[in-house]
Amino acid sequence: MTLALGCVADDYTGASDLANTLTKAGLRTVQTIGVPADDLALPEVDAVVVSLKSRSIPADEAVARSREAAAWLNARGAGHLLFKVCSTFDSTDEGNIGPVTDALREDAGEAIALVTPAFPETARTVYLGHLFVGMVPLAESPLKDHPLNPMRDSNLVRVLARQSRAGVGLVDLATVAQGAEAVGARLDALAREGKGAAIADAVLDRDLAVLGAAALTRKVSTGASGLGLGLARALVAAG
């Protein structure tokens, strides 16, 4: 079996949300709890979401578990790997979004990964690299006081850079508005500058389709269910 999309989710609830999003967008999707056994017989599906509980554990453990999940998905021919994170991007300065993204990107042999937690349908948008919850920046919203990972900085380029070994750049909304090819060109330019990840703006539903199409030209991306929706729509459109 060859999967169109393999997903590694950093918690069970978010994994369920992603699986539901992919299914509604037209992908036949299976969700697992933990990394399945090698002999698991899958039905004919387009996507598999492997649910982990790795968001708030030590970074090295999160990397190890995510790599195990990615290896299982890659062994089934996953055409693209999405590291699914929360739409509030909640994480400490040590990770785990940056370390896992770095590891999965490097394992895939990619120079740069597109990253966005945007999901306008749930009032999560990113503009000039800043995450908004409804009409206010993340750091001014009630979510700033997350019980495990308080988020006091809305600038995701800065947040991710504190966690990542490589530099972090920005794909701004003006570039996204020009389409997937422009996004791809911007990613290439950032990679030449030594950036390993790029936060991508998205404020409207149509922005997700652009980002999904751009992300599919590479092997790995990181995002919330909104990016999953963009990936699913791009895959369905491609037939």
C-alpha positions as CSV (number, residue, x, y, z in Angstrom):
1,M,0.0,0.0,0.0
2,T,1.2,3.5,-0.8
3,L,-0.2,6.3,1.4
4,A,-0.8,9.8,-0.1
5,L,-0.4,11.4,3.4
6,G,1.2,10.2,6.6
7,C,0.6,12.3,9.8
8,V,2.3,12.3,13.1
9,A,0.2,14.0,15.7
10,D,1.5,15.2,19.0
11,D,-1.7,14.5,21.0
12,Y,-4.7,12.3,20.7
13,T,-7.4,15.0,20.6
14,G,-5.6,16.9,17.8
15,A,-5.1,13.7,15.9
16,S,-8.9,13.0,16.0
17,D,-9.5,16.5,14.8
18,L,-7.1,16.1,11.9
19,A,-8.5,12.7,11.0
20,N,-12.0,14.2,10.9
21,T,-10.8,17.1,8.8
22,L,-9.0,14.9,6.3
23,T,-12.1,12.6,6.0
24,K,-14.4,15.5,5.4
25,A,-12.1,16.8,2.7
26,G,-12.3,13.5,0.8
27,L,-9.4,11.4,2.0
28,R,-10.0,7.8,3.3
29,T,-8.4,8.1,6.7
30,V,-7.4,5.8,9.6
31,Q,-6.3,7.0,13.0
32,T,-4.1,4.9,15.2
33,I,-3.3,5.2,18.9
34,G,0.5,5.0,19.1
35,V,2.7,3.5,16.5
36,P,1.1,0.4,15.1
37,A,2.7,-3.0,14.9
38,D,4.5,-3.7,11.6
39,D,2.0,-6.4,10.7
40,L,-1.1,-4.2,11.1
41,A,-3.4,-4.8,8.1
42,L,-4.7,-1.5,6.8
43,P,-7.8,-1.1,4.6
44,E,-7.5,0.8,1.4
45,V,-6.8,4.3,2.7
46,D,-5.3,7.6,1.5
47,A,-4.1,8.9,4.9
48,V,-3.0,7.5,8.3
49,V,-2.8,9.7,11.4
50,V,-0.6,8.2,14.1
51,S,-1.6,9.6,17.5
52,L,1.2,10.3,20.0
53,K,1.2,11.9,23.4
54,S,4.4,13.9,22.8
55,R,3.6,17.6,23.1
56,S,4.8,18.2,26.7
57,I,7.4,15.4,27.2
58,P,11.2,16.0,27.1
59,A,12.2,17.0,23.6
60,D,14.5,14.0,23.0
61,E,11.7,11.6,23.8
62,A,9.3,13.5,21.5
63,V,11.9,13.3,18.7
64,A,12.4,9.5,19.2
65,R,8.7,8.8,19.3
66,S,8.0,11.0,16.2
67,R,10.8,9.3,14.3
68,E,9.4,5.9,15.1
69,A,6.0,7.0,13.8
70,A,7.5,8.6,10.7
71,A,9.4,5.4,9.9
72,W,6.2,3.3,10.1
73,L,4.4,5.7,7.8
74,N,7.4,5.9,5.4
75,A,7.6,2.1,5.2
76,R,4.1,2.3,3.8
77,G,5.1,4.7,1.1
78,A,3.8,8.0,2.6
79,G,4.1,10.6,-0.2
80,H,4.2,13.5,2.3
81,L,4.6,13.6,6.1
82,L,2.7,16.1,8.2
83,F,3.8,16.8,11.8
84,K,0.5,17.8,13.3
85,V,0.7,20.4,16.2
86,C,-1.9,22.5,18.1
87,S,-3.3,25.6,16.4
88,T,-2.1,27.6,19.4
89,F,1.4,26.4,18.8
90,D,1.8,25.8,22.5
91,S,5.3,24.7,23.3
92,T,8.1,25.6,25.6
93,D,11.3,27.3,24.4
94,E,13.0,23.8,24.4
95,G,10.3,22.4,22.1
96,N,8.8,20.2,21.0
97,I,7.7,21.7,17.7
98,G,11.2,22.8,16.7
99,P,13.2,19.7,17.6
100,V,10.7,17.3,16.0
101,T,10.4,19.4,12.8
102,D,14.2,19.6,12.5
103,A,14.5,15.8,13.0
104,L,11.8,14.8,10.5
105,R,13.0,17.3,7.9
106,E,16.6,16.2,8.2
107,D,15.6,12.5,8.1
108,A,13.6,13.2,4.8
109,G,16.6,15.0,3.3
110,E,14.8,18.3,3.0
111,A,16.4,21.7,3.3
112,I,13.3,23.5,4.6
113,A,9.9,22.8,6.0
114,L,6.7,24.9,5.7
115,V,5.1,25.5,9.1
116,T,1.8,27.0,10.0
117,P,-0.8,26.5,12.8
118,A,-3.4,28.6,10.9
119,F,-7.0,27.4,10.7
120,P,-9.3,30.3,9.9
121,E,-12.4,28.0,10.4
122,T,-11.5,27.9,14.1
123,A,-10.4,31.6,14.3
124,R,-6.7,30.8,14.2
125,T,-4.9,33.0,11.7
126,V,-1.3,34.0,11.0
127,Y,-0.3,37.4,9.7
128,L,3.3,38.6,9.3
129,G,4.3,35.6,11.3
130,H,2.1,36.5,14.3
131,L,-0.6,34.1,15.5
132,F,-4.0,35.5,16.2
133,V,-6.8,34.0,18.2
134,G,-10.0,35.6,16.9
135,M,-9.2,39.3,16.7
136,V,-6.3,39.4,19.2
137,P,-2.7,38.3,19.2
138,L,-2.1,34.9,20.9
139,A,-0.1,36.6,23.7
140,E,-3.1,38.8,24.5
141,S,-5.7,36.1,24.4
142,P,-6.8,33.8,27.3
143,L,-4.7,31.0,25.7
144,K,-1.6,32.9,26.8
145,D,-2.1,31.2,30.2
146,H,-2.1,27.6,28.9
147,P,-1.6,25.4,32.1
148,L,1.3,23.4,30.6
149,N,2.8,25.7,28.0
150,P,2.0,29.3,28.5
151,M,2.3,31.3,25.2
152,R,3.5,34.8,25.9
153,D,4.9,35.5,22.4
154,S,2.7,35.8,19.4
155,N,5.6,36.0,16.9
156,L,6.0,32.5,15.7
157,V,9.2,33.1,13.8
158,R,10.7,34.1,17.1
159,V,9.1,31.2,19.0
160,L,10.2,28.6,16.5
161,A,13.7,30.0,16.2
162,R,14.2,29.6,19.9
163,Q,13.6,25.8,19.5
164,S,15.2,25.1,16.2
165,R,18.8,24.3,15.2
166,A,18.4,26.0,11.8
167,G,17.1,29.5,11.2
168,V,13.5,30.3,10.7
169,G,12.0,32.6,8.0
170,L,8.6,33.9,6.9
171,V,6.4,33.3,3.9
172,D,4.2,36.4,4.2
173,L,0.6,36.9,3.0
174,A,1.6,38.8,-0.1
175,T,3.6,35.8,-1.3
176,V,0.8,33.4,-0.4
177,A,-1.6,35.5,-2.4
178,Q,0.5,34.9,-5.5
179,G,0.0,31.2,-5.3
180,A,1.8,27.9,-4.6
181,E,4.6,28.5,-7.1
182,A,5.5,31.8,-5.4
183,V,5.4,30.1,-2.0
184,G,7.7,27.4,-3.3
185,A,10.1,30.0,-4.7
186,R,10.2,31.8,-1.3
187,L,10.9,28.5,0.5
188,D,13.8,27.9,-1.9
189,A,15.2,31.4,-1.3
190,L,15.0,30.9,2.5
191,A,16.7,27.5,2.2
192,R,19.6,29.2,0.3
193,E,19.9,31.6,3.3
194,G,20.3,28.6,5.6
195,K,16.8,28.6,7.0
196,G,15.4,25.2,8.0
197,A,11.8,26.2,8.6
198,A,9.4,29.0,7.4
199,I,6.3,30.2,9.2
200,A,3.6,30.8,6.6
201,D,0.8,33.3,6.8
202,A,-2.8,32.3,6.3
203,V,-5.9,34.4,7.1
204,L,-8.5,32.9,4.7
205,D,-9.6,29.4,3.9
206,R,-8.2,29.8,0.3
207,D,-4.7,30.4,1.8
208,L,-4.7,26.9,3.1
209,A,-5.2,25.4,-0.3
210,V,-2.2,27.4,-1.6
211,L,0.0,26.3,1.3
212,G,-1.1,22.7,1.0
213,A,-0.2,22.6,-2.7
214,A,3.2,24.2,-1.9
215,A,3.9,21.9,1.0
216,L,3.2,18.8,-1.2
217,T,6.3,19.7,-3.3
218,R,8.4,18.7,-0.3
219,K,8.4,15.6,1.9
220,V,7.7,17.2,5.3
221,S,5.6,20.0,6.7
222,T,4.4,21.0,10.2
223,G,1.0,22.5,11.1
224,A,-2.4,22.2,12.6
225,S,-5.5,20.7,11.1
226,G,-5.8,23.7,8.8
227,L,-2.7,22.7,6.9
228,G,-4.0,19.2,6.9
229,L,-7.1,20.6,5.1
230,G,-4.9,22.4,2.6
231,L,-2.9,19.2,1.9
232,A,-6.1,17.1,1.5
233,R,-7.6,19.6,-0.9
234,A,-4.5,19.6,-3.0
235,L,-4.3,15.8,-3.1
236,V,-8.0,15.5,-4.1
237,A,-7.5,18.2,-6.8
238,A,-4.5,16.3,-8.1
239,G,-6.6,13.2,-8.4
